[in-house]
């Protein structure tokens, strides 16, 4: 079941999307793409939005100082792993192709 846009944009508490003067804000294009990928994945898999939201809350709690959309991306990665779409090793390999280790 796909989540309504209101369900997503009106999340509250830790998971609330960053806003400025009521408008969603993104510091960089990748942040908006990360949001869109999560919405598309949840919809494609027929999951409830709450499943992703709980992953996001856990991700924020795990590293409270991490920037919001980095936690969003970590939650997205956790969701694809828990859904069996990939594993942590594969995510690491693919990330190293994009950003080689220092």
N, CA, C and O atoms as a DFTB+ gen file, in Angstrom:
408 C
 N C O
     1  1       0.844      -1.173       0.000
     2  2       0.000       0.000       0.000
     3  2       0.890       1.237       0.000
     4  3       1.761       1.368       0.861
     5  1       0.692       2.126      -0.928
     6  2       1.537       3.306      -0.999
     7  2       1.105       4.339       0.035
     8  3      -0.067       4.439       0.396
     9  1       2.077       5.091       0.491
    10  2       1.814       6.142       1.467
    11  2       1.359       7.392       0.745
    12  3       1.819       7.690      -0.357
    13  1       0.456       8.118       1.373
    14  2       0.036       9.386       0.784
    15  2       1.137      10.407       1.009
    16  3       1.918      10.297       1.953
    17  1       1.190      11.383       0.148
    18  2       2.192      12.438       0.274
    19  2       2.026      13.158       1.608
    20  3       3.014      13.592       2.199
    21  1       0.796      13.290       2.090
    22  2       0.564      13.931       3.382
    23  2       1.182      13.126       4.513
    24  3       1.746      13.704       5.443
    25  1       1.086      11.813       4.453
    26  2       1.664      10.951       5.481
    27  2       3.167      11.182       5.560
    28  3       3.738      11.220       6.650
    29  1       3.796      11.332       4.422
    30  2       5.245      11.503       4.367
    31  2       5.650      12.915       4.785
    32  3       6.499      13.089       5.659
    33  1       5.051      13.902       4.170
    34  2       5.485      15.274       4.439
    35  2       5.063      15.786       5.807
    36  3       5.628      16.766       6.293
    37  1       4.087      15.151       6.438
    38  2       3.629      15.607       7.749
    39  2       4.143      14.745       8.891
    40  3       3.569      14.755       9.980
    41  1       5.230      13.992       8.652
    42  2       5.804      13.215       9.740
    43  2       6.205      14.173      10.855
    44  3       6.607      15.308      10.596
    45  1       6.092      13.706      12.098
    46  2       6.425      14.543      13.242
    47  2       7.540      13.909      14.052
    48  3       7.957      12.782      13.783
    49  1       8.015      14.639      15.038
    50  2       9.047      14.134      15.932
    51  2      10.384      14.035      15.237
    52  3      10.689      14.807      14.328
    53  1      11.188      13.064      15.680
    54  2      12.536      12.879      15.122
    55  2      12.529      12.720      13.612
    56  3      13.446      13.180      12.932
    57  1      11.511      12.078      13.093
    58  2      11.477      11.758      11.670
    59  2      10.981      12.905      10.797
    60  3      10.997      12.791       9.571
    61  1      10.545      14.000      11.395
    62  2       9.981      15.109      10.624
    63  2      10.973      15.629       9.593
    64  3      12.149      15.841       9.890
    65  1      10.484      15.828       8.394
    66  2      11.328      16.368       7.322
    67  2      11.727      17.808       7.637
    68  3      10.909      18.581       8.138
    69  1      12.984      18.174       7.347
    70  2      13.433      19.549       7.617
    71  2      12.641      20.555       6.785
    72  3      12.360      20.339       5.606
    73  1      12.297      21.645       7.433
    74  2      11.519      22.692       6.768
    75  2      12.086      24.061       7.107
    76  3      12.731      24.258       8.137
    77  1      11.823      24.988       6.213
    78  2      12.109      26.389       6.457
    79  2      10.874      27.151       6.009
    80  3      10.491      27.112       4.839
    81  1      10.262      27.841       6.952
    82  2       9.047      28.595       6.665
    83  2       7.963      27.705       6.048
    84  3       7.216      28.133       5.168
    85  1       7.893      26.463       6.527
    86  2       6.871      25.522       6.064
    87  2       7.225      24.727       4.824
    88  3       6.528      23.770       4.486
    89  1       8.290      25.103       4.141
    90  2       8.692      24.427       2.904
    91  2       9.780      23.396       3.184
    92  3      10.680      23.634       3.990
    93  1       9.689      22.244       2.508
    94  2      10.756      21.257       2.626
    95  2      12.056      21.871       2.128
    96  3      12.075      22.618       1.150
    97  1      13.148      21.539       2.825
    98  2      14.440      22.075       2.409
    99  2      15.417      20.935       2.150
   100  3      15.399      19.904       2.822
   101  1      16.253      21.151       1.174
   102  2      17.307      20.220       0.817
   103  2      18.574      21.034       0.615
   104  3      18.574      22.005      -0.142
   105  1      19.659      20.647       1.288
   106  2      20.925      21.364       1.154
   107  2      21.648      20.990      -0.132
   108  3      22.497      21.738      -0.616
   109  1      21.305      19.828      -0.681
   110  2      21.957      19.356      -1.905
   111  2      20.966      18.476      -2.671
   112  3      20.063      17.892      -2.071
   113  1      21.131      18.380      -3.984
   114  2      20.204      17.584      -4.791
   115  2      20.085      16.126      -4.340
   116  3      19.006      15.541      -4.437
   117  1      21.185      15.526      -3.845
   118  2      21.125      14.121      -3.447
   119  2      20.117      13.898      -2.326
   120  3      19.555      12.808      -2.214
   121  1      19.878      14.908      -1.494
   122  2      18.931      14.751      -0.390
   123  2      17.513      14.538      -0.916
   124  3      16.795      13.665      -0.430
   125  1      17.118      15.315      -1.886
   126  2      15.798      15.137      -2.494
   127  2      15.683      13.805      -3.220
   128  3      14.628      13.171      -3.213
   129  1      16.781      13.388      -3.846
   130  2      16.779      12.094      -4.539
   131  2      16.659      10.942      -3.537
   132  3      15.990       9.946      -3.809
   133  1      17.305      11.083      -2.387
   134  2      17.211      10.055      -1.356
   135  2      15.769       9.939      -0.863
   136  3      15.258       8.835      -0.677
   137  1      15.124      11.071      -0.655
   138  2      13.720      11.065      -0.248
   139  2      12.873      10.366      -1.315
   140  3      12.051       9.505      -1.000
   141  1      13.078      10.741      -2.567
   142  2      12.292      10.158      -3.656
   143  2      12.527       8.651      -3.781
   144  3      11.588       7.898      -4.041
   145  1      13.772       8.209      -3.599
   146  2      14.062       6.768      -3.685
   147  2      13.343       6.005      -2.580
   148  3      12.817       4.918      -2.820
   149  1      13.314       6.562      -1.379
   150  2      12.633       5.881      -0.274
   151  2      11.135       5.778      -0.563
   152  3      10.533       4.722      -0.371
   153  1      10.547       6.865      -1.017
   154  2       9.112       6.855      -1.334
   155  2       8.825       5.831      -2.429
   156  3       7.879       5.050      -2.322
   157  1       9.639       5.835      -3.477
   158  2       9.438       4.901      -4.593
   159  2       9.628       3.453      -4.148
   160  3       8.869       2.576      -4.562
   161  1      10.635       3.192      -3.306
   162  2      10.881       1.825      -2.861
   163  2       9.736       1.313      -1.990
   164  3       9.260       0.193      -2.177
   165  1       9.303       2.128      -1.049
   166  2       8.193       1.722      -0.181
   167  2       6.961       1.425      -1.031
   168  3       6.272       0.430      -0.810
   169  1       6.690       2.286      -1.994
   170  2       5.544       2.088      -2.876
   171  2       5.709       0.823      -3.716
   172  3       4.784       0.018      -3.824
   173  1       6.884       0.655      -4.304
   174  2       7.147      -0.507      -5.165
   175  2       7.002      -1.828      -4.405
   176  3       6.477      -2.804      -4.940
   177  1       7.467      -1.850      -3.168
   178  2       7.396      -3.075      -2.367
   179  2       6.044      -3.272      -1.704
   180  3       5.786      -4.320      -1.113
   181  1       5.179      -2.268      -1.799
   182  2       3.857      -2.375      -1.180
   183  2       3.904      -2.339       0.341
   184  3       3.056      -2.924       1.016
   185  1       4.906      -1.643       0.872
   186  2       5.055      -1.552       2.322
   187  2       4.243      -0.385       2.869
   188  3       3.835       0.511       2.129
   189  1       4.024      -0.413       4.153
   190  2       3.436       0.730       4.831
   191  2       4.550       1.740       5.067
   192  3       5.684       1.347       5.341
   193  1       4.254       3.026       4.966
   194  2       5.252       4.059       5.188
   195  2       5.844       3.950       6.593
   196  3       7.011       4.280       6.805
   197  1       5.051       3.492       7.538
   198  2       5.500       3.365       8.924
   199  2       6.746       2.489       9.037
   200  3       7.580       2.707       9.916
   201  1       6.875       1.511       8.159
   202  2       8.053       0.647       8.199
   203  2       9.322       1.448       7.915
   204  3      10.335       1.276       8.595
   205  1       9.266       2.320       6.916
   206  2      10.424       3.170       6.649
   207  2      10.618       4.173       7.773
   208  3      11.749       4.404       8.203
   209  1       9.544       4.770       8.255
   210  2       9.649       5.767       9.315
   211  2      10.329       5.191      10.548
   212  3      11.135       5.870      11.185
   213  1      10.014       3.951      10.889
   214  2      10.654       3.318      12.040
   215  2      12.146       3.089      11.785
   216  3      12.955       3.225      12.703
   217  1      12.515       2.745      10.555
   218  2      13.930       2.616      10.193
   219  2      14.629       3.972      10.349
   220  3      15.759       4.043      10.833
   221  1      13.953       5.034       9.938
   222  2      14.527       6.374      10.040
   223  2      14.729       6.767      11.496
   224  3      15.782       7.296      11.853
   225  1      13.744       6.519      12.331
   226  2      13.860       6.835      13.757
   227  2      15.029       6.069      14.372
   228  3      15.798       6.632      15.152
   229  1      15.165       4.797      14.028
   230  2      16.284       3.995      14.545
   231  2      17.619       4.532      14.051
   232  3      18.596       4.556      14.799
   233  1      17.664       4.960      12.802
   234  2      18.887       5.497      12.231
   235  2      19.288       6.802      12.922
   236  3      20.467       7.011      13.210
   237  1      18.337       7.660      13.185
   238  2      18.612       8.916      13.892
   239  2      19.089       8.617      15.307
   240  3      20.046       9.229      15.781
   241  1      18.432       7.685      15.981
   242  2      18.811       7.336      17.354
   243  2      20.210       6.734      17.421
   244  3      20.936       6.946      18.393
   245  1      20.587       5.984      16.392
   246  2      21.904       5.339      16.375
   247  2      23.037       6.358      16.292
   248  3      24.104       6.151      16.869
   249  1      22.808       7.448      15.578
   250  2      23.833       8.494      15.423
   251  2      23.150       9.860      15.435
   252  3      22.958      10.470      14.383
   253  1      22.784      10.340      16.629
   254  2      22.018      11.591      16.732
   255  2      22.701      12.815      16.126
   256  3      22.021      13.767      15.743
   257  1      24.021      12.808      16.031
   258  2      24.736      13.966      15.491
   259  2      24.845      13.938      13.961
   260  3      25.253      14.922      13.343
   261  1      24.480      12.809      13.362
   262  2      24.580      12.676      11.906
   263  2      23.544      13.592      11.257
   264  3      22.425      13.707      11.757
   265  1      23.903      14.244      10.150
   266  2      22.925      15.077       9.441
   267  2      21.681      14.260       9.051
   268  3      21.765      13.067       8.760
   269  1      20.530      14.942       9.056
   270  2      19.239      14.287       8.845
   271  2      19.213      13.409       7.595
   272  3      18.854      12.234       7.682
   273  1      19.578      13.943       6.457
   274  2      19.447      13.146       5.231
   275  2      20.481      12.035       5.131
   276  3      20.283      11.084       4.374
   277  1      21.575      12.130       5.871
   278  2      22.478      10.983       5.961
   279  2      21.803       9.872       6.760
   280  3      21.972       8.691       6.453
   281  1      21.040      10.249       7.783
   282  2      20.256       9.242       8.521
   283  2      19.160       8.673       7.628
   284  3      18.865       7.480       7.692
   285  1      18.563       9.507       6.809
   286  2      17.526       9.060       5.865
   287  2      18.115       8.001       4.927
   288  3      17.496       6.967       4.674
   289  1      19.321       8.275       4.416
   290  2      19.972       7.330       3.512
   291  2      20.343       6.042       4.243
   292  3      20.211       4.952       3.685
   293  1      20.805       6.161       5.487
   294  2      21.107       4.966       6.276
   295  2      19.841       4.142       6.496
   296  3      19.889       2.912       6.460
   297  1      18.721       4.801       6.722
   298  2      17.448       4.093       6.887
   299  2      17.044       3.400       5.587
   300  3      16.535       2.279       5.613
   301  1      17.264       4.050       4.470
   302  2      16.968       3.452       3.162
   303  2      17.837       2.217       2.935
   304  3      17.357       1.187       2.464
   305  1      19.123       2.332       3.275
   306  2      20.015       1.179       3.147
   307  2      19.558       0.037       4.049
   308  3      19.551      -1.118       3.625
   309  1      19.178       0.347       5.284
   310  2      18.704      -0.687       6.210
   311  2      17.448      -1.358       5.666
   312  3      17.285      -2.571       5.798
   313  1      16.569      -0.581       5.061
   314  2      15.333      -1.145       4.515
   315  2      15.622      -2.114       3.376
   316  3      15.019      -3.186       3.322
   317  1      16.529      -1.768       2.464
   318  2      16.811      -2.682       1.359
   319  2      17.471      -3.961       1.858
   320  3      17.275      -5.030       1.280
   321  1      18.254      -3.854       2.934
   322  2      18.859      -5.056       3.512
   323  2      17.798      -5.909       4.203
   324  3      17.749      -7.120       3.988
   325  1      16.948      -5.296       5.030
   326  2      15.932      -6.078       5.749
   327  2      14.906      -6.694       4.800
   328  3      14.296      -7.715       5.119
   329  1      14.717      -6.076       3.638
   330  2      13.787      -6.629       2.648
   331  2      14.450      -7.686       1.768
   332  3      13.805      -8.276       0.901
   333  1      15.741      -7.920       1.998
   334  2      16.450      -8.955       1.251
   335  2      16.796      -8.567      -0.177
   336  3      17.052      -9.440      -1.007
   337  1      16.810      -7.277      -0.478
   338  2      17.120      -6.832      -1.829
   339  2      18.614      -6.804      -2.100
   340  3      19.046      -6.875      -3.251
   341  1      19.395      -6.701      -1.045
   342  2      20.858      -6.720      -1.127
   343  2      21.380      -7.011       0.268
   344  3      20.610      -7.249       1.198
   345  1      22.712      -6.990       0.400
   346  2      23.297      -7.165       1.731
   347  2      24.294      -6.050       1.985
   348  3      24.636      -5.289       1.080
   349  1      24.755      -5.959       3.216
   350  2      25.647      -4.881       3.614
   351  2      26.939      -4.896       2.789
   352  3      27.436      -3.837       2.406
   353  1      27.481      -6.075       2.516
   354  2      28.712      -6.160       1.729
   355  2      28.533      -5.563       0.340
   356  3      29.409      -4.847      -0.147
   357  1      27.411      -5.851      -0.296
   358  2      27.151      -5.319      -1.633
   359  2      26.993      -3.800      -1.585
   360  3      27.497      -3.097      -2.461
   361  1      26.301      -3.293      -0.574
   362  2      26.171      -1.840      -0.433
   363  2      27.541      -1.196      -0.275
   364  3      27.813      -0.156      -0.874
   365  1      28.403      -1.809       0.528
   366  2      29.751      -1.289       0.748
   367  2      30.543      -1.285      -0.551
   368  3      31.211      -0.303      -0.875
   369  1      30.466      -2.388      -1.295
   370  2      31.180      -2.465      -2.577
   371  2      30.713      -1.364      -3.532
   372  3      31.530      -0.707      -4.177
   373  1      29.423      -1.170      -3.617
   374  2      28.896      -0.157      -4.531
   375  2      29.256       1.252      -4.080
   376  3      29.531       2.117      -4.912
   377  1      29.257       1.488      -2.785
   378  2      29.633       2.811      -2.261
   379  2      31.093       3.112      -2.563
   380  3      31.445       4.257      -2.847
   381  1      31.938       2.101      -2.503
   382  2      33.358       2.304      -2.778
   383  2      33.605       2.658      -4.243
   384  3      34.598       3.315      -4.557
   385  1      32.732       2.240      -5.129
   386  2      32.858       2.592      -6.544
   387  2      32.564       4.085      -6.710
   388  3      33.221       4.773      -7.491
   389  1      31.572       4.575      -5.969
   390  2      31.197       5.979      -6.055
   391  2      32.198       6.862      -5.314
   392  3      32.639       7.888      -5.833
   393  1      32.548       6.456      -4.104
   394  2      33.489       7.209      -3.274
   395  2      34.566       6.229      -2.803
   396  3      34.376       5.534      -1.804
   397  1      35.694       6.170      -3.514
   398  2      36.738       5.225      -3.118
   399  2      37.212       5.492      -1.691
   400  3      37.266       6.643      -1.258
   401  1      37.556       4.424      -0.959
   402  2      38.044       4.634       0.405
   403  2      39.321       5.462       0.417
   404  3      40.141       5.372      -0.497
   405  1      39.481       6.266       1.457
   406  2      40.658       7.143       1.564
   407  2      41.904       6.370       1.888
   408  3      42.980       6.957       2.012
